[in-house]
PDB file of C-alpha atoms in Angstrom:
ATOM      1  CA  UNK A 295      61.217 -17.896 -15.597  1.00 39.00           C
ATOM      2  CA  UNK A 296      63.572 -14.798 -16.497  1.00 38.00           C
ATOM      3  CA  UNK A 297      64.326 -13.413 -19.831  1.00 39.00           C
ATOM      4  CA  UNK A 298      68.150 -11.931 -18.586  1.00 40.00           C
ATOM      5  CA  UNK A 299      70.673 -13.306 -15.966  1.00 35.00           C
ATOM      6  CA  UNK A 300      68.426 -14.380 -13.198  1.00 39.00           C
ATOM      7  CA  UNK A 301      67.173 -17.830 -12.396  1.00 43.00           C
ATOM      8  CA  UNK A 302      64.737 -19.024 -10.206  1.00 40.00           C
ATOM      9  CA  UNK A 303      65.543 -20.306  -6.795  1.00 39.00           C
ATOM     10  CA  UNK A 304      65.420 -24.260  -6.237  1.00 37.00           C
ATOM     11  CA  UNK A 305      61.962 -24.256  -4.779  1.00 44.00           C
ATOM     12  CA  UNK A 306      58.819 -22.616  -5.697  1.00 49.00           C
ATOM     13  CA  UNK A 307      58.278 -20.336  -2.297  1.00 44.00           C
ATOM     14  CA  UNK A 308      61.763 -19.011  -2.341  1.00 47.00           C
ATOM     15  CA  UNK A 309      61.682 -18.482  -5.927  1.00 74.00           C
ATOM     16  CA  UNK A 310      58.639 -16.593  -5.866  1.00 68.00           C
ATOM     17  CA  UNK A 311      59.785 -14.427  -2.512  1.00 70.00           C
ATOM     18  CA  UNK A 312      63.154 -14.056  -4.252  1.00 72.00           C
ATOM     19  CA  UNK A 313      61.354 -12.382  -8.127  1.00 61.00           C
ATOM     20  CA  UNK A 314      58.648 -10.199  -5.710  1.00 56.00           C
ATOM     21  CA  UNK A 315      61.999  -8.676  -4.404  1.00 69.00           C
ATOM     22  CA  UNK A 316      63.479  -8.414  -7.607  1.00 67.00           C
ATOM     23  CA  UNK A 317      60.731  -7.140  -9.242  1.00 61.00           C
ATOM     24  CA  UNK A 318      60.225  -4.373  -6.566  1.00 63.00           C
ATOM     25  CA  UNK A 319      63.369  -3.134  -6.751  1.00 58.00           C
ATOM     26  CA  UNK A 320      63.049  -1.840 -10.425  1.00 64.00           C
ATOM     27  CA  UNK A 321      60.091  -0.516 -12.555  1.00 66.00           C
ATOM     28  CA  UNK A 322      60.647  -2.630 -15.226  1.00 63.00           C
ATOM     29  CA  UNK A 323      63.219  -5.353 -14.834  1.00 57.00           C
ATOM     30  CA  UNK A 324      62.583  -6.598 -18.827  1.00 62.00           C
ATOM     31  CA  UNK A 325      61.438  -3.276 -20.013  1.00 61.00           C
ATOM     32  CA  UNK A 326      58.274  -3.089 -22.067  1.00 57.00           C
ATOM     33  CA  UNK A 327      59.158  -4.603 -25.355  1.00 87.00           C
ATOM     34  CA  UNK A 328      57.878  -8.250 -26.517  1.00 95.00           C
ATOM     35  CA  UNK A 329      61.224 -10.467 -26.990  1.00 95.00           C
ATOM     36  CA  UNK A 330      62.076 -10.683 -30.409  1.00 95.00           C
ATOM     37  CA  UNK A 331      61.740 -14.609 -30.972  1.00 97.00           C
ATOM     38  CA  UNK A 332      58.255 -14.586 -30.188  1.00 98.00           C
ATOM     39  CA  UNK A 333      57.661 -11.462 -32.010  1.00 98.00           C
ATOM     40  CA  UNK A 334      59.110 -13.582 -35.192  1.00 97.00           C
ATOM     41  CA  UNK A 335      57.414 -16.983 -34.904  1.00 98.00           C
ATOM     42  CA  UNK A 336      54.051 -15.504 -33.924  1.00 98.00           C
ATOM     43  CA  UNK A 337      54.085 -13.672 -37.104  1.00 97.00           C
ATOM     44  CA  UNK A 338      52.511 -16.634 -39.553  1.00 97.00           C
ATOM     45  CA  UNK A 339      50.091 -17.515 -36.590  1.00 98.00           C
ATOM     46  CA  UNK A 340      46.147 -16.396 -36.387  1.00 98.00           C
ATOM     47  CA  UNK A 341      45.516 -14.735 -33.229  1.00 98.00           C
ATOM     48  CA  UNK A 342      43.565 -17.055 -30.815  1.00 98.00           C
ATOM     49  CA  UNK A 343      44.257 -18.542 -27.632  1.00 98.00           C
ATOM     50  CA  UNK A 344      47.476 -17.395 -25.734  1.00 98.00           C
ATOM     51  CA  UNK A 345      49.274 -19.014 -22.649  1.00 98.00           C
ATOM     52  CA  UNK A 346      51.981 -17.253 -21.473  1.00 98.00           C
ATOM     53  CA  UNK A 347      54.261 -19.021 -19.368  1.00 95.00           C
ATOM     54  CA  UNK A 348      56.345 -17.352 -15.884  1.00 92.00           C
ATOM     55  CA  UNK A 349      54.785 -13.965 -17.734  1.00 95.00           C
ATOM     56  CA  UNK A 350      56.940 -12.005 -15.183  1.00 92.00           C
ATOM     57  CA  UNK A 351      55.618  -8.129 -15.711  1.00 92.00           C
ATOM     58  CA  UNK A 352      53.908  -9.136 -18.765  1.00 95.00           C
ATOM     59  CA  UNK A 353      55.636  -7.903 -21.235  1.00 95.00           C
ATOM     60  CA  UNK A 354      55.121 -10.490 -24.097  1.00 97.00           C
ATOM     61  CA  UNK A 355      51.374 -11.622 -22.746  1.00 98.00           C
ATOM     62  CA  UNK A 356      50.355  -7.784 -23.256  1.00 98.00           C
ATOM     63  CA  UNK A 357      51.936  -7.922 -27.067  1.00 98.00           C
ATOM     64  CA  UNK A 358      50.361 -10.694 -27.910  1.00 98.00           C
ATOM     65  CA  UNK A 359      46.955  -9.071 -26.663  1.00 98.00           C
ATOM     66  CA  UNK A 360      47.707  -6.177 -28.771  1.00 98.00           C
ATOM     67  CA  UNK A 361      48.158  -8.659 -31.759  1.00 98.00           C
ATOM     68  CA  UNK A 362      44.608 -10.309 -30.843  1.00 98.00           C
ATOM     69  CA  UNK A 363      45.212 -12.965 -28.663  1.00 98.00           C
ATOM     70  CA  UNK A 364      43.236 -14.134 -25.962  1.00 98.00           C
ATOM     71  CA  UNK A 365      45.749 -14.650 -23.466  1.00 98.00           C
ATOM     72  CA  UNK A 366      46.382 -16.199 -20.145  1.00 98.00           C
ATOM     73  CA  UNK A 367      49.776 -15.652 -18.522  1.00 98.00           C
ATOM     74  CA  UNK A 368      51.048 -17.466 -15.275  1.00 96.00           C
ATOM     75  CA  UNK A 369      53.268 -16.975 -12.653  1.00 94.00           C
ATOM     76  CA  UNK A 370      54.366 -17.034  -9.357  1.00 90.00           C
ATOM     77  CA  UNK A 371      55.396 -13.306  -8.366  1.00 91.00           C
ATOM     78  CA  UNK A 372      52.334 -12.006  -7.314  1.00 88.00           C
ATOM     79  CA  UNK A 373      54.444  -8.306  -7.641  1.00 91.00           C
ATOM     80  CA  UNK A 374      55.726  -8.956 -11.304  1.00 92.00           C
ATOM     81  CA  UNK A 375      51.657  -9.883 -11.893  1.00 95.00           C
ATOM     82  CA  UNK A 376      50.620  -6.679 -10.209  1.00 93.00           C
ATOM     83  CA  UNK A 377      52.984  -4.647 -12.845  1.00 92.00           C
ATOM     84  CA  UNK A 378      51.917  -6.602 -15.649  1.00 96.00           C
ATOM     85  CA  UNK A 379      47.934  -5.669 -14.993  1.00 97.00           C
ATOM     86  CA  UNK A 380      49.439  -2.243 -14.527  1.00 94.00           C
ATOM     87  CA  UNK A 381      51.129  -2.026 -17.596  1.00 94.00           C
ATOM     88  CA  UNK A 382      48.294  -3.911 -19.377  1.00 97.00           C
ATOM     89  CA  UNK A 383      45.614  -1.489 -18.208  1.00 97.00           C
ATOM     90  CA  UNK A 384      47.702   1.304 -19.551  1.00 96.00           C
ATOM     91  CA  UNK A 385      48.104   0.150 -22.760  1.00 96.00           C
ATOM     92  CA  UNK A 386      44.001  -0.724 -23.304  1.00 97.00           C
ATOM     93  CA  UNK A 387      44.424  -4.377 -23.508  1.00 98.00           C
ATOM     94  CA  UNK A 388      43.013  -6.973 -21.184  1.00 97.00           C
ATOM     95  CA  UNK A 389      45.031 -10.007 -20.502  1.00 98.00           C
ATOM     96  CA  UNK A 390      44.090 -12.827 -17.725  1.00 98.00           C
ATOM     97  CA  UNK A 391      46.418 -13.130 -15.205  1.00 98.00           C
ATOM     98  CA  UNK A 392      46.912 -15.779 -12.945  1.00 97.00           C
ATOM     99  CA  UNK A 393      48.816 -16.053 -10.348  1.00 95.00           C
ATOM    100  CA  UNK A 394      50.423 -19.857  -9.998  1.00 92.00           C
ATOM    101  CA  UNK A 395      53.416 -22.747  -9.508  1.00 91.00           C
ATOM    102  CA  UNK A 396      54.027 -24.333 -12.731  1.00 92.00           C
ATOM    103  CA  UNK A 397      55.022 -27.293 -10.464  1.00 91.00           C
ATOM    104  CA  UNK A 398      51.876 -28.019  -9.811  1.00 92.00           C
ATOM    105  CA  UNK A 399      48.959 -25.150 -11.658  1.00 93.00           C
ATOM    106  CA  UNK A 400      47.171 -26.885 -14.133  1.00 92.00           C
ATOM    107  CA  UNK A 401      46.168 -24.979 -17.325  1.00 93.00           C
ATOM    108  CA  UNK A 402      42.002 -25.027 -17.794  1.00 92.00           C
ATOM    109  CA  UNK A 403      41.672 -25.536 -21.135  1.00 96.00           C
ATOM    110  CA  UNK A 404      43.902 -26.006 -23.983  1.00 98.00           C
ATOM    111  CA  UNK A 405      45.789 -23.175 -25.992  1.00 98.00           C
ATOM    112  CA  UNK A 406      46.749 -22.245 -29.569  1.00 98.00           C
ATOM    113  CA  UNK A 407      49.520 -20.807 -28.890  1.00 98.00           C
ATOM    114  CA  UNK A 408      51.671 -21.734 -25.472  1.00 98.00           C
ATOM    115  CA  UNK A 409      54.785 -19.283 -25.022  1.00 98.00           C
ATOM    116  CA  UNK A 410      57.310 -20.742 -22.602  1.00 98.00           C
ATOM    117  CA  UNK A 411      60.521 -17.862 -22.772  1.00 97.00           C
ATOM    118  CA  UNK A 412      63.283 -18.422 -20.088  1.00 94.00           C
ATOM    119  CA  UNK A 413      61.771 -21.151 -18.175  1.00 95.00           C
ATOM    120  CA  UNK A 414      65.159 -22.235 -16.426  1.00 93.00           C
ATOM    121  CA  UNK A 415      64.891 -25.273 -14.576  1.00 93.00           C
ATOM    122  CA  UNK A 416      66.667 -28.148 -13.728  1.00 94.00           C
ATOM    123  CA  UNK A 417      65.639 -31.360 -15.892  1.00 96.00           C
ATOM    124  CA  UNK A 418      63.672 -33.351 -13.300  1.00 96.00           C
ATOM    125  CA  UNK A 419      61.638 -30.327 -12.785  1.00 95.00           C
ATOM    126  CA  UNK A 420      61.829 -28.830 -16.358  1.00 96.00           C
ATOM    127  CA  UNK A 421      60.683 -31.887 -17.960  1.00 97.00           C
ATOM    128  CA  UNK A 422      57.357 -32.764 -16.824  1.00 96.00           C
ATOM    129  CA  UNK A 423      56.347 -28.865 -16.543  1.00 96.00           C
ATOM    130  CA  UNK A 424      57.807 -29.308 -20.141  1.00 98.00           C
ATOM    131  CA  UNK A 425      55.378 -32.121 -20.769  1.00 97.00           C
ATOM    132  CA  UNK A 426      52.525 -30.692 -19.375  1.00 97.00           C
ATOM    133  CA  UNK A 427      52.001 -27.829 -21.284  1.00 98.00           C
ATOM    134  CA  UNK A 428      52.710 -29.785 -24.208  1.00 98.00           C
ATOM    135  CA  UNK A 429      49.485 -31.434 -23.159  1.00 97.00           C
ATOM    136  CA  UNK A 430      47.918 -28.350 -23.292  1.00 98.00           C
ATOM    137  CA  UNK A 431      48.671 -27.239 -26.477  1.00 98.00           C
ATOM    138  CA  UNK A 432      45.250 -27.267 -28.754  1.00 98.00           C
ATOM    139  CA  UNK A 433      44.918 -29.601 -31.646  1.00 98.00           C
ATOM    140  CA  UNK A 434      47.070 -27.377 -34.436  1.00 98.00           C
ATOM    141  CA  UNK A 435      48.223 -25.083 -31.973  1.00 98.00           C
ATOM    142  CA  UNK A 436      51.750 -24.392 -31.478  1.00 98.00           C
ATOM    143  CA  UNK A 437      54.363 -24.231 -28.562  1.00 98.00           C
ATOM    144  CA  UNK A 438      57.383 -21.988 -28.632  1.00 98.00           C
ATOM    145  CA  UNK A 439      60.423 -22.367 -26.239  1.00 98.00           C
ATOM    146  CA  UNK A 440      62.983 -20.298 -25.836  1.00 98.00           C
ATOM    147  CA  UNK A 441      65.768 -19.759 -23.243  1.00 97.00           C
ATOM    148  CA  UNK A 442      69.166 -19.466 -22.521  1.00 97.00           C
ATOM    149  CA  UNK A 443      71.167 -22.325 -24.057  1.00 98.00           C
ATOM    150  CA  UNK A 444      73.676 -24.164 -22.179  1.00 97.00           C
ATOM    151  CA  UNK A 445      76.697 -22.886 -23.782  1.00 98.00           C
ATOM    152  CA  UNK A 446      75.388 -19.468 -23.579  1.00 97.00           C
ATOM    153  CA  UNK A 447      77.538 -20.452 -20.180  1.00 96.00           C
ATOM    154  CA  UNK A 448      80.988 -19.766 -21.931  1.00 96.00           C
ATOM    155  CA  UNK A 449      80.667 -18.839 -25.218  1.00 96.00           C
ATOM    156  CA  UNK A 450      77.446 -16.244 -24.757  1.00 95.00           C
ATOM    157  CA  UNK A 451      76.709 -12.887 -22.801  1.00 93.00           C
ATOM    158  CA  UNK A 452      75.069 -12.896 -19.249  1.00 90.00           C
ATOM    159  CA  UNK A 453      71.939 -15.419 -18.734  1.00 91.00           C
ATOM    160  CA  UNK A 454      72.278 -17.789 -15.586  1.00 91.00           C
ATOM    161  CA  UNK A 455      75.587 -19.136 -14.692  1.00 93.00           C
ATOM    162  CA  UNK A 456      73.920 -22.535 -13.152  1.00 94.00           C
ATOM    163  CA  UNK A 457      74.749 -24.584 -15.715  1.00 96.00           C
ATOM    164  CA  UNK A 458      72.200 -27.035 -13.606  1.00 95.00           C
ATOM    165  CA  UNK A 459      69.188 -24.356 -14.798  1.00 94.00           C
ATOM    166  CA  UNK A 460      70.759 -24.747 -18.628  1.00 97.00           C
ATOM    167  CA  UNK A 461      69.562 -26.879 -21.470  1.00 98.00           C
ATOM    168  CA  UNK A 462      69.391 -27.401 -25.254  1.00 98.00           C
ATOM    169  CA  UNK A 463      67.357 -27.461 -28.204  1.00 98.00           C
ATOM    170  CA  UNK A 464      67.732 -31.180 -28.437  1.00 98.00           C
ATOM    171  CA  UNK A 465      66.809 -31.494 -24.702  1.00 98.00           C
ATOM    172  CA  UNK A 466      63.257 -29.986 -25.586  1.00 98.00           C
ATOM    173  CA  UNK A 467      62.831 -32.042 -28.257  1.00 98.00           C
ATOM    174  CA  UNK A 468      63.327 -35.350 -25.512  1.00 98.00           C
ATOM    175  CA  UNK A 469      60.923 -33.053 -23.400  1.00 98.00           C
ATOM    176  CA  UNK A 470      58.119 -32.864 -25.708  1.00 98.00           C
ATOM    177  CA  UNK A 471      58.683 -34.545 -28.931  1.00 95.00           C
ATOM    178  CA  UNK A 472      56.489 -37.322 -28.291  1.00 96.00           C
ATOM    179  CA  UNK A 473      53.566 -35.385 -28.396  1.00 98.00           C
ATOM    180  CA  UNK A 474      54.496 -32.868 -30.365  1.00 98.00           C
ATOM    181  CA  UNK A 475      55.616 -32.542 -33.964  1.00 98.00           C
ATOM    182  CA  UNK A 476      58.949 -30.303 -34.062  1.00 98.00           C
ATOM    183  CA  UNK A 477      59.241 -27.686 -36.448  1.00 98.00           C
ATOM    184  CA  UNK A 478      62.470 -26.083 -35.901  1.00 98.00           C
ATOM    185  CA  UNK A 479      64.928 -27.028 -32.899  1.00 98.00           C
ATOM    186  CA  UNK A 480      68.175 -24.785 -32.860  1.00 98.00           C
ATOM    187  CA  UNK A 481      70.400 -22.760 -31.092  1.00 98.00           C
ATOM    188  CA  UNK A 482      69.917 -18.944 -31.967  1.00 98.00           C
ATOM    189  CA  UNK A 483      72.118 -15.283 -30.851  1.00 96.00           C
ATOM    190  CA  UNK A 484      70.710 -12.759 -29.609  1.00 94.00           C
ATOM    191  CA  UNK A 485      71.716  -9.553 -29.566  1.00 91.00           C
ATOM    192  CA  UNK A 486      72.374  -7.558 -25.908  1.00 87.00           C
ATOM    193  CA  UNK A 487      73.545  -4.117 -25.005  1.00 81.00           C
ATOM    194  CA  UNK A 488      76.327  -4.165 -21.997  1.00 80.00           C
ATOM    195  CA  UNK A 489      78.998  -1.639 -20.502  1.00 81.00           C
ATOM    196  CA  UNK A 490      81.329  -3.277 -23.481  1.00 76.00           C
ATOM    197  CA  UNK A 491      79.230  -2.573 -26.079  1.00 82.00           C
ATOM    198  CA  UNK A 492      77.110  -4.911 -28.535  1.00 85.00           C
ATOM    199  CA  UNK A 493      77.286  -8.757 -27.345  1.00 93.00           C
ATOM    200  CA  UNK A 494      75.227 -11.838 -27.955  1.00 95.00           C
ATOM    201  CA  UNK A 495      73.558 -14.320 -25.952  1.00 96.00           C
ATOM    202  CA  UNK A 496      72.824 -17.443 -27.229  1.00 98.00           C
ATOM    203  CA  UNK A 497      69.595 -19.053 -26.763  1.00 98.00           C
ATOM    204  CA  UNK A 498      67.503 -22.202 -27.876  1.00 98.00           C
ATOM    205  CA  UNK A 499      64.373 -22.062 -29.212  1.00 98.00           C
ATOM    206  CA  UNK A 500      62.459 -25.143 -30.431  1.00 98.00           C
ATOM    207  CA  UNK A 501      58.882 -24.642 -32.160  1.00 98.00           C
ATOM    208  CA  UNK A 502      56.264 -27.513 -32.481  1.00 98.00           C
ATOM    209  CA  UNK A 503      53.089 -28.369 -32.870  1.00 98.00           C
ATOM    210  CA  UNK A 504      49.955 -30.366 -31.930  1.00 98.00           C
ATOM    211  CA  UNK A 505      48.812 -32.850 -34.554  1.00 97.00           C
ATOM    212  CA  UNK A 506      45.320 -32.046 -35.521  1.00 92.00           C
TER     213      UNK A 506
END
């Protein structure tokens, strides 16, 4: 549920105590931007429903309101949601914000689009949340996944360094390919600023979508 080199704790209290912290402690731990991958693969989609998944301060669930989604994001800070209905109100968009453990908060209704970026978790957690929200993925809507790929560990920049919270494309694909047709499954680099100059992280991302 980070975007950077954070993870989330091993259970969902200290987790969510841990990110409040976190969160607190700077204005904007992710800055403002959308991340890049969903800014790409949202780009052939019609704006309609929008889950946002561990939303953190918003940043992507606010973009994708500006783009004319409906959107929903989750998650369990309570301060990162505060800052992301901050940030939201400032820039005129309205975004539903809920405040929940993916563990066990069970999407309403089903979604056109469900974002999932930097949900690190180990696999016997990670793969029913996984599953689960590809059960809530409309009929023709899509899910997107990215996160830090497990050899981002020694041959990327930053991320987690719990290999145990690291996973790849093709482990998605186990996750959720039997109820969802996959597009594109592959690792991808992304580009990151640090004290040495330009470096790259590399990160998964599998796309897929609900048979209609």
């Amino acid at each position: 549920m980070t975007d950077s080199s954070g993870d989330r704790a091993s259970t969902p209290a200290m987790g969510a105590t841990i990110w409040d912290e976190r969160y607190r402690a700077r204005e904007l731990v992710w800055g403002a931007g959308p991340n890049k991958f969903l800014v790409e693969e949202a780009a052939d989609l019609v704006p309609a429903t929008a889950l946002d998944v561990a939303c953190g301060e918003g940043r992507n669930a606010i973009w994708l309101a500006e783009q004319g989604w409906r959107v929903t994001g989750v998650d369990f800070s309570g301060v990162g949601l505060a800052k992301a209905a901050t940030l939201a109100a400032a820039r005129g968009v309205e975004v539903q914000w809920v405040e929940g453990d993916l563990t066990r908060w069970d999407p309403p209704v089903a979604y056109d689009l469900v974002a999932v970026l930097y949900l690190q978790l180990p696999v016997e957690v990670r793969r029913p949340v996984f599953r689960h929200l590809a059960s809530s993925v409309a009929p023709g809507g899509t899910m997107l996944v990215v996160a830090h790929d497990e050899s981002n560990l020694t041959d990327g920049y930053g991320g987690p360094q719990d290999a145990a919270v690291l996973y790849g494309p093709e482990d998605v694909v186990a996750d959720i390919g039997e109820l969802l047709q996959v597009q594109r499954a592959e690792r991808v680099r992304r580009g990151v600023e640090s004290p040495d100059g330009d470096v790259y992280a590399i990160d998964l991302l599998v796309r897929a979508v609900a048979p209609k």
